[in-house]
């Protein structure tokens, strides 16, 4: 089983491909995630410690599950895997579709947080 | 393989929520330095690949043959509590990539505009941007050696700022100083919300 459901022979692997080849290859040519909208600071947490080999996932998917044993933002995942954010969003979509990660959207999505959040941040910073 | 065993019980999985603050200002003013000074790890770097036309971020469909540009953003993390994580994003170059700024500014609690008094005009575009968007911001004057000490009200006047906008001195290399800048911003942002609610 392939992640995208496309044939294994991917057309886009050609000699003329530009600098986006590697990220593009990792997502098997897909530009959009199958599930979810991922803000840069959406927090991703793995739902299990170890995906099985039969899940049909690439090494980058498995690396994300490994990294997200504690909650990491989409931006952090991208930085750690050294892949563009767009690529990470596609991979996360695959993982969400398999319920292998949970994603918590930032406050931004639902409007700004209330004063208690501001106060918590101020107190947290003071305590640093 | 036994998945049940390695699966965490969904009920006990509390997911933290994230918030962000932006750090803006002219080239080389100390944005990355400030992010690094207050964050729990060294600054991380993430990239967005954009097509030259600037149509949607991430839209790589039919990208062959088109030129692509990469926009890099520095950022850092401060874990406030089990429930709350703060991210600081250094904004990429001021004159291009405004649409990346739009993505970054969406939902940000506020922004720190770093200024260098030797090149004060460098921060004008950042100030214009946040004023235009209504994003609460403070101006932090990064004190490089050899820069003449201006009085803060001189800076305020030179930047033609609304008198409510806090202007403070900082040393972007110092954690304590960076923390004070962030706390000043958050207090200002709270007041700005209060004012908007009652006005
Ligand atoms: N003396 C002094 N040097 C500083 C201070 N803050 C930053 N620097 C130095 O100034 C240089 C530029 O700092 P950066 O943090 O990279 O600036 P930046 O705004 O991220 O730069 P760009 O991302 O390239 O626009 C570095 O060599 C820093 O070490 C400061 O408060 N005092
Ligand atoms: Mg920088």
GROMACS .gro file of C-alpha atoms and ligand atoms in nm:
model
  360
    1UNK     CA    1   0.000   0.000   0.000
    2UNK     CA    2   0.128   0.344  -0.082
    3UNK     CA    3   0.033   0.648   0.113
    4UNK     CA    4  -0.116   0.831  -0.179
    5UNK     CA    5  -0.273   0.531  -0.343
    6UNK     CA    6  -0.084   0.616  -0.659
    7UNK     CA    7   0.133   0.374  -0.847
    8UNK     CA    8   0.486   0.329  -0.725
    9UNK     CA    9   0.629   0.461  -1.049
   10UNK     CA   10   0.603   0.831  -0.988
   11UNK     CA   11   0.620   1.046  -1.297
   12UNK     CA   12   0.776   1.343  -1.131
   13UNK     CA   13   1.112   1.182  -1.079
   14UNK     CA   14   1.292   1.329  -1.376
   15UNK     CA   15   1.620   1.490  -1.459
   16UNK     CA   16   1.473   1.836  -1.502
   17UNK     CA   17   1.319   1.862  -1.162
   18UNK     CA   18   1.432   2.166  -0.967
   19UNK     CA   19   1.536   2.226  -0.610
   20UNK     CA   20   1.207   2.110  -0.466
   21UNK     CA   21   1.270   1.751  -0.568
   22UNK     CA   22   1.342   1.611  -0.230
   23UNK     CA   23   1.044   1.754  -0.045
   24UNK     CA   24   0.828   1.672  -0.343
   25UNK     CA   25   0.954   1.316  -0.344
   26UNK     CA   26   0.885   1.273   0.024
   27UNK     CA   27   0.517   1.355  -0.032
   28UNK     CA   28   0.502   1.152  -0.354
   29UNK     CA   29   0.421   1.462  -0.547
   30UNK     CA   30   0.130   1.577  -0.336
   31UNK     CA   31   0.107   1.946  -0.255
   32UNK     CA   32  -0.191   1.931  -0.018
   33UNK     CA   33  -0.257   1.723   0.291
   34UNK     CA   34  -0.538   1.466   0.273
   35UNK     CA   35  -0.667   1.584   0.608
   36UNK     CA   36  -0.635   1.890   0.824
   37UNK     CA   37  -0.512   2.245   0.801
   38UNK     CA   38  -0.192   2.286   0.987
   39UNK     CA   39  -0.098   2.620   1.131
   40UNK     CA   40   0.274   2.676   1.190
   41UNK     CA   41   0.209   2.651   1.563
   42UNK     CA   42  -0.054   2.380   1.566
   43UNK     CA   43   0.075   2.131   1.821
   44UNK     CA   44   0.119   1.771   1.717
   45UNK     CA   45   0.123   1.478   1.959
   46UNK     CA   46   0.167   1.114   1.862
   47UNK     CA   47  -0.110   0.882   1.977
   48UNK     CA   48   0.116   0.582   2.002
   49UNK     CA   49   0.478   0.513   2.064
   50UNK     CA   50   0.549   0.291   1.768
   51UNK     CA   51   0.379   0.260   1.433
   52UNK     CA   52   0.383  -0.087   1.276
   53UNK     CA   53   0.576  -0.166   0.960
   54UNK     CA   54   0.257  -0.255   0.772
   55UNK     CA   55   0.118   0.095   0.786
   56UNK     CA   56   0.267   0.185   0.448
   57UNK     CA   57   0.439   0.494   0.573
   58UNK     CA   58   0.770   0.643   0.472
   59UNK     CA   59   1.066   0.703   0.703
   60UNK     CA   60   0.969   1.069   0.738
   61UNK     CA   61   0.625   0.972   0.871
   62UNK     CA   62   0.788   0.745   1.126
   63UNK     CA   63   1.033   1.019   1.222
   64UNK     CA   64   0.740   1.251   1.294
   65UNK     CA   65   0.576   0.995   1.520
   66UNK     CA   66   0.907   0.954   1.700
   67UNK     CA   67   0.953   1.329   1.744
   68UNK     CA   68   0.598   1.396   1.856
   69UNK     CA   69   0.608   1.181   2.163
   70UNK     CA   70   0.592   1.522   2.324
   71UNK     CA   71   0.384   1.798   2.172
   72UNK     CA   72   0.573   1.981   1.898
   73UNK     CA   73   0.455   2.254   1.665
   74UNK     CA   74   0.435   2.202   1.291
   75UNK     CA   75   0.723   2.449   1.260
   76UNK     CA   76   0.938   2.248   1.502
   77UNK     CA   77   0.870   1.924   1.318
   78UNK     CA   78   0.973   2.093   0.993
   79UNK     CA   79   1.290   2.231   1.150
   80UNK     CA   80   1.391   1.899   1.302
   81UNK     CA   81   1.333   1.705   0.981
   82UNK     CA   82   1.485   1.983   0.770
   83UNK     CA   83   1.192   1.983   0.529
   84UNK     CA   84   0.973   2.273   0.414
   85UNK     CA   85   0.657   2.333   0.610
   86UNK     CA   86   0.439   2.248   0.310
   87UNK     CA   87   0.591   1.903   0.293
   88UNK     CA   88   0.541   1.846   0.663
   89UNK     CA   89   0.173   1.944   0.631
   90UNK     CA   90   0.121   1.671   0.372
   91UNK     CA   91   0.291   1.409   0.589
   92UNK     CA   92   0.089   1.517   0.892
   93UNK     CA   93  -0.229   1.483   0.690
   94UNK     CA   94  -0.141   1.118   0.628
   95UNK     CA   95  -0.081   1.062   0.998
   96UNK     CA   96  -0.404   1.237   1.103
   97UNK     CA   97  -0.597   1.023   0.855
   98UNK     CA   98  -0.456   0.717   1.033
   99UNK     CA   99  -0.523   0.865   1.376
  100UNK     CA  100  -0.154   0.835   1.457
  101UNK     CA  101  -0.120   1.195   1.569
  102UNK     CA  102  -0.353   1.444   1.731
  103UNK     CA  103  -0.335   1.808   1.636
  104UNK     CA  104  -0.431   2.095   1.857
  105UNK     CA  105  -0.497   2.417   1.673
  106UNK     CA  106  -0.364   2.738   1.827
  107UNK     CA  107  -0.591   2.993   1.990
  108UNK     CA  108  -0.560   3.202   1.677
  109UNK     CA  109  -0.802   2.978   1.496
  110UNK     CA  110  -1.085   3.052   1.737
  111UNK     CA  111  -1.004   3.417   1.802
  112UNK     CA  112  -0.765   3.560   2.054
  113UNK     CA  113  -0.733   3.396   2.395
  114UNK     CA  114  -0.883   3.555   2.703
  115UNK     CA  115  -0.698   3.752   2.968
  116UNK     CA  116  -0.619   3.443   3.174
  117UNK     CA  117  -0.393   3.322   2.895
  118UNK     CA  118  -0.208   3.654   2.884
  119UNK     CA  119  -0.168   3.640   3.261
  120UNK     CA  120  -0.042   3.283   3.249
  121UNK     CA  121   0.221   3.380   2.994
  122UNK     CA  122   0.332   3.683   3.196
  123UNK     CA  123   0.362   3.475   3.511
  124UNK     CA  124   0.536   3.197   3.323
  125UNK     CA  125   0.791   3.441   3.181
  126UNK     CA  126   0.854   3.597   3.522
  127UNK     CA  127   0.922   3.252   3.663
  128UNK     CA  128   1.176   3.163   3.394
  129UNK     CA  129   0.256  -0.629   1.693
  130UNK     CA  130   0.033  -0.531   1.978
  131UNK     CA  131  -0.095  -0.182   1.916
  132UNK     CA  132  -0.319  -0.171   2.220
  133UNK     CA  133  -0.022  -0.177   2.445
  134UNK     CA  134   0.164   0.106   2.277
  135UNK     CA  135  -0.144   0.321   2.234
  136UNK     CA  136  -0.198   0.583   2.498
  137UNK     CA  137  -0.539   0.608   2.650
  138UNK     CA  138  -0.705   0.893   2.468
  139UNK     CA  139  -0.865   1.036   2.780
  140UNK     CA  140  -0.538   1.102   2.956
  141UNK     CA  141  -0.385   1.275   2.658
  142UNK     CA  142  -0.404   1.645   2.736
  143UNK     CA  143  -0.291   1.851   2.445
  144UNK     CA  144  -0.129   2.186   2.510
  145UNK     CA  145  -0.226   2.493   2.308
  146UNK     CA  146   0.021   2.727   2.142
  147UNK     CA  147   0.040   3.104   2.112
  148UNK     CA  148   0.293   3.324   1.938
  149UNK     CA  149   0.467   3.657   1.947
  150UNK     CA  150   0.652   3.807   1.652
  151UNK     CA  151   0.994   3.970   1.659
  152UNK     CA  152   1.038   4.217   1.375
  153UNK     CA  153   1.277   4.494   1.272
  154UNK     CA  154   1.541   4.580   1.019
  155UNK     CA  155   1.819   4.365   0.882
  156UNK     CA  156   2.072   4.257   1.145
  157UNK     CA  157   1.899   4.439   1.431
  158UNK     CA  158   1.914   4.139   1.664
  159UNK     CA  159   1.589   3.950   1.598
  160UNK     CA  160   1.744   3.604   1.601
  161UNK     CA  161   1.961   3.700   1.897
  162UNK     CA  162   1.654   3.801   2.099
  163UNK     CA  163   1.463   3.486   2.005
  164UNK     CA  164   1.761   3.276   2.111
  165UNK     CA  165   1.818   3.462   2.436
  166UNK     CA  166   1.473   3.396   2.575
  167UNK     CA  167   1.396   3.056   2.421
  168UNK     CA  168   1.459   2.721   2.581
  169UNK     CA  169   1.666   2.596   2.288
  170UNK     CA  170   1.881   2.762   2.029
  171UNK     CA  171   1.671   2.926   1.756
  172UNK     CA  172   1.524   2.681   1.507
  173UNK     CA  173   1.478   2.753   1.141
  174UNK     CA  174   1.191   2.658   0.920
  175UNK     CA  175   1.136   2.716   0.552
  176UNK     CA  176   0.841   2.772   0.327
  177UNK     CA  177   0.890   2.705  -0.044
  178UNK     CA  178   0.704   2.957  -0.254
  179UNK     CA  179   0.651   2.983  -0.623
  180UNK     CA  180   0.784   3.301  -0.776
  181UNK     CA  181   0.438   3.433  -0.856
  182UNK     CA  182   0.369   3.439  -0.485
  183UNK     CA  183   0.034   3.268  -0.525
  184UNK     CA  184  -0.043   3.046  -0.231
  185UNK     CA  185   0.220   2.929   0.006
  186UNK     CA  186   0.292   2.559  -0.036
  187UNK     CA  187   0.118   2.523  -0.365
  188UNK     CA  188   0.373   2.313  -0.543
  189UNK     CA  189   0.137   2.167  -0.798
  190UNK     CA  190   0.278   2.210  -1.144
  191UNK     CA  191   0.588   2.360  -0.997
  192UNK     CA  192   0.824   2.213  -1.254
  193UNK     CA  193   0.977   2.486  -1.463
  194UNK     CA  194   0.870   2.762  -1.227
  195UNK     CA  195   1.120   2.936  -1.011
  196UNK     CA  196   1.075   2.885  -0.645
  197UNK     CA  197   1.183   3.100  -0.355
  198UNK     CA  198   1.249   2.984  -0.007
  199UNK     CA  199   1.154   3.200   0.288
  200UNK     CA  200   1.331   3.112   0.611
  201UNK     CA  201   1.194   3.196   0.952
  202UNK     CA  202   1.376   3.171   1.282
  203UNK     CA  203   1.177   3.077   1.584
  204UNK     CA  204   1.209   2.963   1.940
  205UNK     CA  205   0.995   2.795   2.202
  206UNK     CA  206   0.916   2.873   2.563
  207UNK     CA  207   0.710   2.608   2.740
  208UNK     CA  208   0.495   2.808   2.981
  209UNK     CA  209   0.312   2.513   3.137
  210UNK     CA  210   0.174   2.171   3.048
  211UNK     CA  211  -0.114   2.350   2.877
  212UNK     CA  212   0.056   2.640   2.710
  213UNK     CA  213   0.352   2.683   2.475
  214UNK     CA  214   0.474   3.021   2.354
  215UNK     CA  215   0.653   3.053   2.021
  216UNK     CA  216   0.859   3.352   1.913
  217UNK     CA  217   0.895   3.406   1.541
  218UNK     CA  218   1.153   3.630   1.384
  219UNK     CA  219   0.993   3.782   1.075
  220UNK     CA  220   1.165   3.738   0.739
  221UNK     CA  221   1.301   4.035   0.537
  222UNK     CA  222   1.079   4.338   0.550
  223UNK     CA  223   1.026   4.442   0.190
  224UNK     CA  224   0.922   4.113   0.034
  225UNK     CA  225   0.715   3.827   0.164
  226UNK     CA  226   0.438   4.036   0.314
  227UNK     CA  227   0.207   3.743   0.270
  228UNK     CA  228   0.431   3.537   0.494
  229UNK     CA  229   0.398   3.814   0.750
  230UNK     CA  230   0.022   3.790   0.715
  231UNK     CA  231   0.036   3.422   0.798
  232UNK     CA  232   0.265   3.486   1.093
  233UNK     CA  233   0.068   3.782   1.227
  234UNK     CA  234  -0.262   3.598   1.218
  235UNK     CA  235  -0.351   3.526   1.578
  236UNK     CA  236  -0.026   3.661   1.722
  237UNK     CA  237  -0.061   3.806   2.072
  238UNK     CA  238   0.158   4.093   1.963
  239UNK     CA  239   0.492   4.194   1.819
  240UNK     CA  240   0.827   4.328   1.932
  241UNK     CA  241   0.978   4.575   1.688
  242UNK     CA  242   1.352   4.591   1.742
  243UNK     CA  243   1.520   4.920   1.657
  244UNK     CA  244   1.881   5.030   1.626
  245UNK     CA  245   1.921   5.404   1.685
  246UNK     CA  246   2.202   5.417   1.427
  247UNK     CA  247   1.952   5.307   1.163
  248UNK     CA  248   1.618   5.401   1.306
  249UNK     CA  249   1.441   5.419   0.971
  250UNK     CA  250   1.500   5.046   0.920
  251UNK     CA  251   1.210   4.967   1.150
  252UNK     CA  252   0.956   5.194   0.980
  253UNK     CA  253   0.812   4.920   0.757
  254UNK     CA  254   0.756   4.691   1.059
  255UNK     CA  255   0.584   4.967   1.253
  256UNK     CA  256   0.367   5.058   0.955
  257UNK     CA  257   0.272   4.696   0.913
  258UNK     CA  258   0.163   4.637   1.272
  259UNK     CA  259  -0.013   4.972   1.298
  260UNK     CA  260  -0.202   4.890   0.980
  261UNK     CA  261  -0.305   4.549   1.105
  262UNK     CA  262  -0.391   4.664   1.455
  263UNK     CA  263  -0.144   4.418   1.606
  264UNK     CA  264  -0.028   4.541   1.949
  265UNK     CA  265   0.345   4.606   1.951
  266UNK     CA  266   0.627   4.756   2.155
  267UNK     CA  267   0.947   4.912   2.025
  268UNK     CA  268   1.260   4.774   2.189
  269UNK     CA  269   1.575   4.974   2.120
  270UNK     CA  270   1.862   4.728   2.101
  271UNK     CA  271   2.164   4.891   2.260
  272UNK     CA  272   2.463   4.819   2.043
  273UNK     CA  273   2.796   4.953   2.160
  274UNK     CA  274   2.884   5.282   1.995
  275UNK     CA  275   2.525   5.382   1.938
  276UNK     CA  276   2.442   5.716   2.087
  277UNK     CA  277   2.202   5.689   2.379
  278UNK     CA  278   1.881   5.858   2.280
  279UNK     CA  279   1.615   5.940   2.528
  280UNK     CA  280   1.320   5.711   2.484
  281UNK     CA  281   1.086   6.000   2.418
  282UNK     CA  282   1.317   6.113   2.138
  283UNK     CA  283   1.282   5.771   1.980
  284UNK     CA  284   0.908   5.781   2.033
  285UNK     CA  285   0.890   6.118   1.860
  286UNK     CA  286   1.124   6.016   1.578
  287UNK     CA  287   0.911   5.712   1.507
  288UNK     CA  288   0.593   5.918   1.530
  289UNK     CA  289   0.440   5.657   1.757
  290UNK     CA  290   0.109   5.664   1.928
  291UNK     CA  291   0.193   5.774   2.285
  292UNK     CA  292   0.044   5.451   2.422
  293UNK     CA  293   0.303   5.236   2.244
  294UNK     CA  294   0.572   5.136   2.494
  295UNK     CA  295   0.931   5.213   2.394
  296UNK     CA  296   1.207   5.054   2.598
  297UNK     CA  297   1.577   4.984   2.587
  298UNK     CA  298   1.699   4.628   2.568
  299UNK     CA  299   2.000   4.410   2.517
  300UNK     CA  300   1.889   4.137   2.281
  301UNK     CA  301   2.164   3.908   2.407
  302UNK     CA  302   2.038   3.911   2.765
  303UNK     CA  303   1.765   3.671   2.867
  304UNK     CA  304   1.648   3.895   3.149
  305UNK     CA  305   1.621   4.193   2.918
  306UNK     CA  306   1.435   3.990   2.656
  307UNK     CA  307   1.190   3.866   2.918
  308UNK     CA  308   1.117   4.222   3.023
  309UNK     CA  309   1.046   4.319   2.664
  310UNK     CA  310   0.801   4.030   2.626
  311UNK     CA  311   0.627   4.106   2.955
  312UNK     CA  312   0.593   4.473   2.857
  313UNK     CA  313   0.440   4.365   2.528
  314UNK     CA  314   0.190   4.129   2.691
  315UNK     CA  315   0.081   4.391   2.944
  316UNK     CA  316   0.041   4.641   2.663
  317UNK     CA  317  -0.158   4.392   2.455
  318UNK     CA  318  -0.392   4.327   2.747
  319UNK     CA  319  -0.450   4.700   2.792
  320UNK     CA  320  -0.511   4.742   2.421
  321UNK     CA  321  -0.778   4.470   2.433
  322UNK     CA  322  -0.936   4.630   2.735
  323UNK     CA  323  -0.945   4.967   2.559
  324UNK     CA  324  -1.097   4.814   2.248
  325UNK     CA  325  -1.366   4.637   2.450
  326UNK     CA  326  -1.472   4.946   2.640
  327UNK     CA  327  -1.427   5.184   2.349
  328LIG     N1  328   2.674   4.447   2.068
  328LIG     C1  329   2.559   4.389   2.044
  328LIG     N2  330   2.549   4.306   1.940
  328LIG     C2  331   2.433   4.248   1.914
  328LIG     C3  332   2.319   4.271   1.993
  328LIG     N3  333   2.215   4.202   1.942
  328LIG     C4  334   2.262   4.138   1.834
  328LIG     N4  335   2.393   4.162   1.817
  328LIG     C5  336   2.478   4.111   1.709
  328LIG     O1  337   2.430   4.166   1.588
  328LIG     C6  338   2.439   4.072   1.484
  328LIG     C7  339   2.304   4.052   1.416
  328LIG     O2  340   2.216   3.991   1.508
  328LIG     P1  341   2.100   3.891   1.459
  328LIG     O3  342   2.030   3.845   1.583
  328LIG     O4  343   2.150   3.788   1.368
  328LIG     O5  344   2.007   3.993   1.380
  328LIG     P2  345   1.879   3.960   1.291
  328LIG     O6  346   1.787   4.074   1.311
  328LIG     O7  347   1.827   3.825   1.323
  328LIG     O8  348   1.942   3.963   1.147
  328LIG     P3  349   1.873   3.919   1.008
  328LIG     O9  350   1.788   3.798   1.037
  328LIG    O10  351   1.989   3.890   0.921
  328LIG    O11  352   1.795   4.038   0.964
  328LIG     C8  353   2.494   3.945   1.544
  328LIG    O12  354   2.631   3.938   1.519
  328LIG     C9  355   2.468   3.962   1.693
  328LIG    O13  356   2.561   3.894   1.771
  328LIG    C10  357   2.332   4.360   2.104
  328LIG    O14  358   2.240   4.387   2.179
  328LIG     N5  359   2.453   4.416   2.125
  329LIG    MG1  360   1.785   3.663   1.187
   0.00000   0.00000   0.00000
